[in-house]
CSV table of C-alpha atoms and ligand atoms in Angstrom, one decimal:
chain,number,residue,atom,x,y,z
A,151,MET,CA,-12.8,3.7,5.0
A,152,THR,CA,-12.8,7.4,6.1
A,153,THR,CA,-11.1,10.3,4.4
A,154,GLY,CA,-9.6,13.1,6.6
A,155,ASN,CA,-10.7,16.7,6.2
A,156,HIS,CA,-8.6,19.4,4.7
A,157,HIS,CA,-9.2,22.2,7.2
A,158,SER,CA,-5.7,22.3,8.6
A,159,SER,CA,-4.8,24.4,11.7
A,160,PRO,CA,-1.1,24.8,12.3
A,161,ALA,CA,0.4,22.1,14.4
A,162,THR,CA,4.0,21.3,15.5
A,163,VAL,CA,5.1,18.3,13.6
A,164,SER,CA,8.3,16.4,13.7
A,165,VAL,CA,9.5,14.4,10.7
A,166,LEU,CA,12.1,11.7,11.4
A,167,GLY,CA,13.8,10.4,8.3
A,168,LEU,CA,14.6,12.7,5.4
A,169,GLY,CA,15.1,10.4,2.5
A,170,LEU,CA,13.3,11.1,-0.7
A,171,MET,CA,9.9,10.6,0.8
A,172,GLY,CA,10.6,12.1,4.2
A,173,ARG,CA,11.8,15.4,2.6
A,174,ALA,CA,8.7,15.5,0.4
A,175,LEU,CA,6.5,15.0,3.5
A,176,ALA,CA,8.3,17.8,5.5
A,177,HIS,CA,8.1,20.2,2.6
A,178,ALA,CA,4.4,19.6,2.2
A,179,LEU,CA,3.9,20.3,5.9
A,180,LEU,CA,5.8,23.5,5.7
A,181,ARG,CA,3.8,24.6,2.6
A,182,ALA,CA,0.6,24.0,4.7
A,183,GLY,CA,1.9,26.4,7.3
A,184,HIS,CA,2.8,23.9,10.1
A,185,ARG,CA,5.8,24.4,12.4
A,186,VAL,CA,8.1,21.6,11.3
A,187,THR,CA,11.0,20.1,13.2
A,188,VAL,CA,13.1,17.6,11.3
A,189,TRP,CA,15.8,15.0,12.2
A,190,ASN,CA,17.9,12.8,10.0
A,191,ARG,CA,20.8,10.4,10.7
A,192,THR,CA,22.7,12.3,7.9
A,193,PRO,CA,21.9,15.9,8.9
A,194,SER,CA,22.9,17.5,5.6
A,195,LYS,CA,19.7,16.1,4.0
A,196,ALA,CA,17.8,18.7,6.1
A,197,ASP,CA,19.6,21.7,4.5
A,198,ALA,CA,16.9,22.7,2.0
A,199,LEU,CA,14.2,22.2,4.6
A,200,VAL,CA,16.0,24.4,7.1
A,201,ALA,CA,16.3,27.0,4.4
A,202,ASP,CA,12.5,26.8,3.9
A,203,GLY,CA,11.8,27.3,7.7
A,204,ALA,CA,12.1,23.9,9.3
A,205,LEU,CA,14.0,23.5,12.6
A,206,LEU,CA,16.7,20.9,12.7
A,207,ALA,CA,16.7,19.0,16.0
A,208,PRO,CA,20.0,17.8,17.4
A,209,SER,CA,18.6,14.3,18.1
A,210,ALA,CA,15.6,12.2,17.5
A,211,GLY,CA,14.7,12.5,21.1
A,212,ASP,CA,14.7,16.3,20.9
A,213,ALA,CA,12.5,16.2,17.7
A,214,LEU,CA,10.0,14.0,19.5
A,215,ARG,CA,9.8,16.2,22.5
A,216,SER,CA,8.9,19.3,20.6
A,217,ALA,CA,6.0,17.9,18.6
A,218,ASP,CA,2.2,17.4,18.7
A,219,LEU,CA,2.7,14.7,16.1
A,220,THR,CA,5.8,12.8,14.9
A,221,ILE,CA,5.9,11.3,11.4
A,222,LEU,CA,8.4,8.5,10.8
A,223,CYS,CA,9.6,7.7,7.3
A,224,LEU,CA,12.7,5.4,7.4
A,225,THR,CA,13.9,2.5,5.3
A,226,ASP,CA,12.2,-0.2,7.3
A,227,ASP,CA,10.6,-1.0,10.7
A,228,GLU,CA,13.9,-2.3,12.0
A,229,ALA,CA,15.4,1.2,11.6
A,230,VAL,CA,12.3,2.7,13.3
A,231,ARG,CA,12.7,0.6,16.4
A,232,SER,CA,16.4,0.9,16.6
A,233,LEU,CA,16.0,4.7,16.4
A,234,LEU,CA,13.1,5.0,18.9
A,235,GLY,CA,14.7,2.4,21.2
A,236,GLN,CA,17.8,4.6,21.7
A,237,ASP,CA,18.7,6.1,25.1
A,238,GLY,CA,17.3,9.6,25.3
A,239,VAL,CA,14.2,8.9,23.3
A,240,ASP,CA,11.1,9.1,25.5
A,241,LEU,CA,7.9,8.0,23.8
A,242,ARG,CA,5.6,8.8,26.7
A,243,GLY,CA,2.7,11.1,25.6
A,244,THR,CA,3.8,11.2,22.0
A,245,THR,CA,1.7,10.4,18.9
A,246,LEU,CA,3.6,8.6,16.2
A,247,VAL,CA,2.5,8.1,12.6
A,248,ASN,CA,4.8,5.5,11.0
A,249,LEU,CA,4.7,5.8,7.2
A,250,THR,CA,7.6,3.4,6.8
A,251,SER,CA,6.8,0.4,4.6
A,252,GLY,CA,6.5,-3.0,6.2
A,253,SER,CA,4.3,-6.0,6.7
A,254,SER,CA,1.1,-6.1,8.7
A,255,ALA,CA,2.7,-8.3,11.3
A,256,GLN,CA,5.6,-5.7,11.7
A,257,ALA,CA,3.0,-2.9,12.0
A,258,ARG,CA,1.1,-4.7,14.8
A,259,GLU,CA,4.4,-5.5,16.6
A,260,THR,CA,5.7,-2.0,16.3
A,261,ALA,CA,2.3,-0.7,17.5
A,262,ARG,CA,2.5,-2.9,20.6
A,263,TRP,CA,6.1,-2.0,21.1
A,264,ALA,CA,5.4,1.8,20.9
A,265,GLU,CA,2.3,1.6,23.1
A,266,ARG,CA,4.2,-0.3,25.8
A,267,ARG,CA,6.5,2.8,25.8
A,268,GLY,CA,3.6,5.2,26.3
A,269,ALA,CA,3.0,6.4,22.7
A,270,ARG,CA,-0.1,6.5,20.6
A,271,TYR,CA,0.7,4.8,17.4
A,272,LEU,CA,-0.9,5.0,13.9
A,273,ASP,CA,0.6,3.0,11.1
A,274,GLY,CA,0.5,4.2,7.6
A,275,ALA,CA,1.2,3.3,4.0
A,276,ILE,CA,2.0,5.8,1.3
A,277,MET,CA,0.4,5.0,-2.1
A,278,ALA,CA,2.3,7.7,-4.0
A,279,VAL,CA,5.7,8.9,-5.1
A,280,PRO,CA,7.4,11.9,-3.6
A,281,PRO,CA,6.4,14.5,-6.2
A,282,ALA,CA,2.7,13.8,-5.6
A,283,ILE,CA,2.9,14.4,-1.8
A,284,GLY,CA,0.8,17.4,-0.8
A,285,THR,CA,-1.7,16.8,-3.6
A,286,ALA,CA,-5.0,14.9,-3.4
A,287,ASP,CA,-3.4,12.2,-5.7
A,288,ALA,CA,-1.2,11.1,-2.8
A,289,VAL,CA,-3.4,8.5,-1.1
A,290,ILE,CA,-2.0,7.8,2.4
A,291,LEU,CA,-3.6,4.9,4.3
A,292,HIS,CA,-3.7,4.9,8.1
A,293,SER,CA,-4.8,2.4,10.7
A,294,GLY,CA,-4.6,2.4,14.5
A,295,PRO,CA,-6.6,4.3,17.2
A,296,ARG,CA,-9.4,6.2,15.5
A,297,THR,CA,-9.2,9.1,18.1
A,298,ALA,CA,-5.5,9.7,17.1
A,299,PHE,CA,-6.4,9.7,13.4
A,300,GLU,CA,-9.3,12.1,14.0
A,301,GLU,CA,-7.3,14.4,16.2
A,302,HIS,CA,-4.5,14.7,13.6
A,303,SER,CA,-6.4,14.3,10.3
A,304,PRO,CA,-6.3,18.0,9.6
A,305,THR,CA,-2.5,17.9,9.8
A,306,LEU,CA,-2.2,14.6,7.9
A,307,ALA,CA,-4.4,16.0,5.1
A,308,ALA,CA,-1.5,18.4,4.2
A,309,LEU,CA,0.3,15.3,2.9
A,310,GLY,CA,-2.4,14.0,0.6
A,311,THR,CA,-5.7,12.2,0.8
A,312,ALA,CA,-5.5,10.8,4.4
A,313,THR,CA,-7.6,7.7,4.6
A,314,TYR,CA,-8.5,5.8,7.8
A,315,LEU,CA,-9.1,2.0,7.6
A,316,GLY,CA,-9.7,0.9,11.1
A,317,GLU,CA,-8.3,0.3,14.6
A,318,ASP,CA,-6.1,-2.7,13.6
A,319,PRO,CA,-2.7,-1.2,13.0
A,320,GLY,CA,-1.9,-3.9,10.4
A,321,LEU,CA,-4.7,-2.8,8.0
A,322,ALA,CA,-2.7,0.0,6.3
A,323,SER,CA,0.1,-2.4,5.3
A,324,LEU,CA,-2.4,-5.1,4.3
A,325,TYR,CA,-4.2,-2.7,2.0
A,326,ASP,CA,-0.8,-1.6,0.6
A,327,ALA,CA,0.0,-5.3,-0.2
A,328,ALA,CA,-3.4,-5.9,-1.7
A,329,GLY,CA,-3.0,-2.8,-3.8
A,330,LEU,CA,0.4,-4.0,-5.0
A,331,THR,CA,-1.0,-7.4,-6.1
A,332,MET,CA,-3.7,-5.6,-8.1
A,333,MET,CA,-1.1,-3.3,-9.7
A,334,TRP,CA,1.4,-6.1,-10.7
A,335,SER,CA,-1.4,-8.4,-11.9
A,336,VAL,CA,-2.8,-5.9,-14.3
A,337,LEU,CA,0.7,-4.8,-15.5
A,338,ASN,CA,1.9,-8.4,-16.0
A,339,ALA,CA,-1.3,-9.3,-17.9
A,340,TRP,CA,-0.8,-6.3,-20.1
A,341,LEU,CA,2.8,-7.2,-20.8
A,342,HIS,CA,1.9,-10.8,-21.5
A,343,GLY,CA,-0.8,-9.7,-24.0
A,344,THR,CA,1.7,-7.2,-25.5
A,345,ALA,CA,4.3,-9.9,-26.0
A,346,MET,CA,1.7,-12.1,-27.8
A,347,LEU,CA,0.7,-9.2,-30.1
A,348,ARG,CA,4.3,-8.2,-30.9
A,349,THR,CA,4.8,-11.6,-32.6
A,350,ALA,CA,2.3,-10.2,-35.2
A,351,GLY,CA,4.0,-6.9,-35.5
A,352,VAL,CA,1.5,-5.0,-33.2
A,353,ASP,CA,3.3,-2.6,-31.0
A,354,ALA,CA,2.5,-1.9,-27.3
A,355,ALA,CA,0.9,1.5,-28.1
A,356,SER,CA,-1.6,-0.1,-30.4
A,357,PHE,CA,-2.6,-2.7,-27.8
A,358,ALA,CA,-2.8,-0.2,-24.9
A,359,PRO,CA,-6.2,1.3,-25.6
A,360,PHE,CA,-7.8,-2.1,-26.0
A,361,ALA,CA,-6.1,-3.4,-22.9
A,362,GLN,CA,-7.3,-0.4,-21.0
A,363,GLN,CA,-10.9,-1.0,-22.1
A,364,ILE,CA,-10.6,-4.6,-20.9
A,365,ALA,CA,-9.2,-3.5,-17.6
A,366,VAL,CA,-11.9,-1.0,-17.0
A,367,GLY,CA,-14.6,-3.5,-18.0
A,368,VAL,CA,-13.3,-6.1,-15.6
A,369,ALA,CA,-13.0,-3.5,-12.8
A,370,GLY,CA,-16.7,-2.9,-13.2
A,371,TRP,CA,-17.4,-6.6,-12.4
A,372,LEU,CA,-15.7,-6.3,-8.9
A,373,PRO,CA,-18.6,-5.1,-6.8
A,374,GLY,CA,-21.0,-7.9,-8.0
A,375,TYR,CA,-18.2,-10.5,-7.7
A,376,ALA,CA,-17.4,-9.2,-4.2
A,377,GLU,CA,-21.0,-9.9,-3.2
A,378,GLN,CA,-20.5,-13.5,-4.3
A,379,VAL,CA,-17.3,-13.8,-2.3
A,380,ASP,CA,-18.7,-12.2,0.8
A,381,GLY,CA,-21.9,-14.3,0.5
A,382,GLY,CA,-20.0,-17.5,-0.1
A,383,SER,CA,-22.3,-18.4,-3.1
A,384,PHE,CA,-21.1,-18.5,-6.7
A,385,PRO,CA,-24.0,-19.1,-9.1
A,386,ALA,CA,-22.8,-18.9,-12.7
A,387,GLU,CA,-24.7,-15.9,-13.9
A,388,VAL,CA,-22.6,-15.1,-16.9
A,389,SER,CA,-20.0,-17.9,-17.3
A,390,ALA,CA,-19.1,-21.1,-15.6
A,391,LEU,CA,-15.6,-21.7,-14.3
A,392,GLU,CA,-15.2,-24.8,-16.6
A,393,THR,CA,-15.9,-22.6,-19.6
A,394,ASP,CA,-13.2,-20.2,-18.4
A,395,ALA,CA,-10.8,-23.1,-17.9
A,396,ARG,CA,-11.3,-24.1,-21.5
A,397,ALA,CA,-10.5,-20.6,-22.6
A,398,MET,CA,-7.4,-20.7,-20.5
A,399,SER,CA,-6.2,-23.8,-22.4
A,400,HIS,CA,-6.5,-21.8,-25.6
A,401,LEU,CA,-4.5,-19.0,-24.1
A,402,LEU,CA,-1.8,-21.4,-22.9
A,403,ASP,CA,-1.7,-23.2,-26.3
A,404,GLU,CA,-1.5,-19.8,-28.1
A,405,SER,CA,1.3,-18.6,-25.9
A,406,GLU,CA,3.3,-21.8,-26.4
A,407,ALA,CA,2.7,-21.6,-30.2
A,408,LEU,CA,3.9,-18.0,-30.3
A,409,GLY,CA,7.0,-18.7,-28.3
A,410,VAL,CA,6.2,-16.3,-25.5
A,411,SER,CA,6.2,-16.9,-21.8
A,412,THR,CA,3.5,-19.4,-20.6
A,413,GLU,CA,4.0,-18.6,-16.9
A,414,LEU,CA,0.9,-16.5,-16.5
A,415,PRO,CA,-1.5,-18.8,-18.4
A,416,ARG,CA,-0.1,-21.8,-16.5
A,417,LEU,CA,-0.8,-20.1,-13.2
A,418,PHE,CA,-4.4,-19.2,-14.3
A,419,LYS,CA,-5.1,-22.7,-15.5
A,420,ALA,CA,-3.5,-24.5,-12.5
A,421,LEU,CA,-5.8,-22.5,-10.1
A,422,ALA,CA,-8.9,-23.1,-12.2
A,423,ASP,CA,-8.1,-26.8,-12.7
A,424,ARG,CA,-7.8,-27.3,-9.0
A,425,ALA,CA,-11.2,-25.6,-8.4
A,426,VAL,CA,-12.8,-27.7,-11.2
A,427,ALA,CA,-11.3,-30.9,-9.7
A,428,ALA,CA,-12.8,-29.9,-6.3
A,429,GLY,CA,-16.3,-29.8,-7.9
A,430,HIS,CA,-16.6,-26.0,-8.6
A,431,GLY,CA,-16.7,-26.2,-12.4
A,432,SER,CA,-20.3,-25.1,-12.7
A,433,GLU,CA,-19.9,-22.1,-10.5
A,434,GLN,CA,-18.7,-18.6,-11.3
A,435,TYR,CA,-15.1,-17.3,-11.4
A,436,PRO,CA,-15.0,-15.8,-7.9
A,437,VAL,CA,-15.2,-19.3,-6.4
A,438,LEU,CA,-11.4,-19.2,-6.9
A,439,ILE,CA,-11.3,-17.2,-3.6
A,440,GLU,CA,-11.1,-20.7,-2.0
A,441,GLU,CA,-7.8,-21.4,-3.9
A,442,PHE,CA,-6.4,-17.9,-3.1
A,443,GLY,CA,-7.4,-18.2,0.6
A,444,ARG,CA,-5.2,-21.1,1.4
A,445,PRO,CA,-1.5,-21.8,1.2
A,446,THR,CA,0.0,-22.8,-2.1
A,447,PRO,CA,0.0,-26.7,-2.3
B,36,LIG,N1,10.1,6.8,-2.4
B,36,LIG,C1,8.9,6.3,-2.7
B,36,LIG,O1,8.4,6.6,-3.8
B,36,LIG,C2,8.2,5.3,-1.8
B,36,LIG,C3,6.7,5.4,-2.0
B,36,LIG,C4,6.0,4.4,-1.1
B,36,LIG,C5,6.5,4.3,0.3
B,36,LIG,N2,7.9,4.4,0.4
B,36,LIG,C6,8.5,4.1,1.7
B,36,LIG,O2,9.0,5.2,2.4
B,36,LIG,C7,10.1,4.8,3.2
B,36,LIG,C8,11.2,5.8,2.9
B,36,LIG,O3,11.5,5.8,1.5
B,36,LIG,P1,12.5,6.8,0.9
B,36,LIG,O4,12.2,6.7,-0.6
B,36,LIG,O5,12.4,8.1,1.5
B,36,LIG,O6,13.9,6.1,1.2
B,36,LIG,P2,15.4,6.7,1.3
B,36,LIG,O7,15.5,7.8,0.4
B,36,LIG,O8,16.3,5.5,1.1
B,36,LIG,O9,15.5,7.2,2.8
B,36,LIG,C9,15.6,6.3,3.9
B,36,LIG,C10,15.6,7.1,5.2
B,36,LIG,O10,15.8,6.2,6.3
B,36,LIG,C11,16.9,6.6,7.1
B,36,LIG,N3,17.4,5.5,7.8
B,36,LIG,C12,17.7,4.3,7.3
B,36,LIG,N4,18.1,3.5,8.3
B,36,LIG,C13,18.2,4.2,9.4
B,36,LIG,C14,18.6,4.0,10.8
B,36,LIG,N5,19.0,2.8,11.2
B,36,LIG,N6,18.5,5.0,11.7
B,36,LIG,C15,18.1,6.2,11.3
B,36,LIG,N7,17.7,6.5,10.0
B,36,LIG,C16,17.8,5.5,9.1
B,36,LIG,C17,17.8,7.3,6.1
B,36,LIG,O11,18.8,8.1,6.8
B,36,LIG,P3,20.1,8.5,6.0
B,36,LIG,O12,20.6,7.3,5.2
B,36,LIG,O13,19.7,9.7,5.2
B,36,LIG,O14,21.0,8.9,7.1
B,36,LIG,C18,16.8,8.1,5.2
B,36,LIG,O15,16.4,9.2,5.9
B,36,LIG,C19,10.4,3.4,2.9
B,36,LIG,O16,9.9,2.5,3.9
B,36,LIG,C20,9.7,3.2,1.5
B,36,LIG,O17,9.4,1.9,1.3
B,36,LIG,C21,8.6,5.4,-0.4
């Protein structure tokens, strides 16, 4: 994982797609002193940008022609390809950074599609909301040709913390999805714990600091557990999976008795029970990677 540098020299950048995110991207580029050309299907969304010094291109093809780098931020990849596939759009010699959300398979397909038309293509995933764009808090993941990232990282750094993941154009979307599963898992676990405590009159604010402590503690286990996953060996150094599976039964019973949702504990227990049944009960928790690494039975 490489982070782009912040020594930006002015470049000519086009931004195609001026929704909430595209406008934030274009404003950040203007603030960093770049020459910015914009295009949007609904041209009125460019008004504030034009007032701030952006040039409104009459067509997407014109915007592409005038730029060292073109950033795309549309609803989805289908919109990207329908826009770039129009007559009058010539991708030869262009460098595209597609920050539109999508799957890793779509990113690889769009990369091949764009490269066949003569473009250099970097895919990207924005791990931030529009107000954070232009600050270091806005982590933006990129994958695709390293040379293209390195050449344009000074410009991309104007948008946030530009991070390079590797040559496979699908990587940015994959990291995006992996980040989402982390985020929703933590939030759902917190909400389940909150629902249990509320039955005893404990409010969410009282539980939050304890929950945070647990989340931070568990986060600290990850590097050691990652070594076990990567090494394919799971000695029970602190706890065996069968011990955890018994604690999951308590969690399930408690949830049932309290009358709150049992969906999460049932999921935990089903995964652990399968691994125990497959003979992994005396190993450590990360052995569950084998359950996560295959399709749901
Ligand atoms: N907003 C956010 O916080 C998230 C953060 C994480 C990443 N996303 C992704 O960014 C993409 C754009 O999101 P957005 O919030 O800017 O979305 P909208 O405000 O709805 O703007 C959509 C723009 O796409 C244009 N568009 C849609 N279809 C077409 C098409 N067929 N041809 C040309 N342009 C098209 C639309 O144009 P218009 O409706 O204004 O004419 C907007 O410019 C998205 O992938 C998020 O997942 C943002």
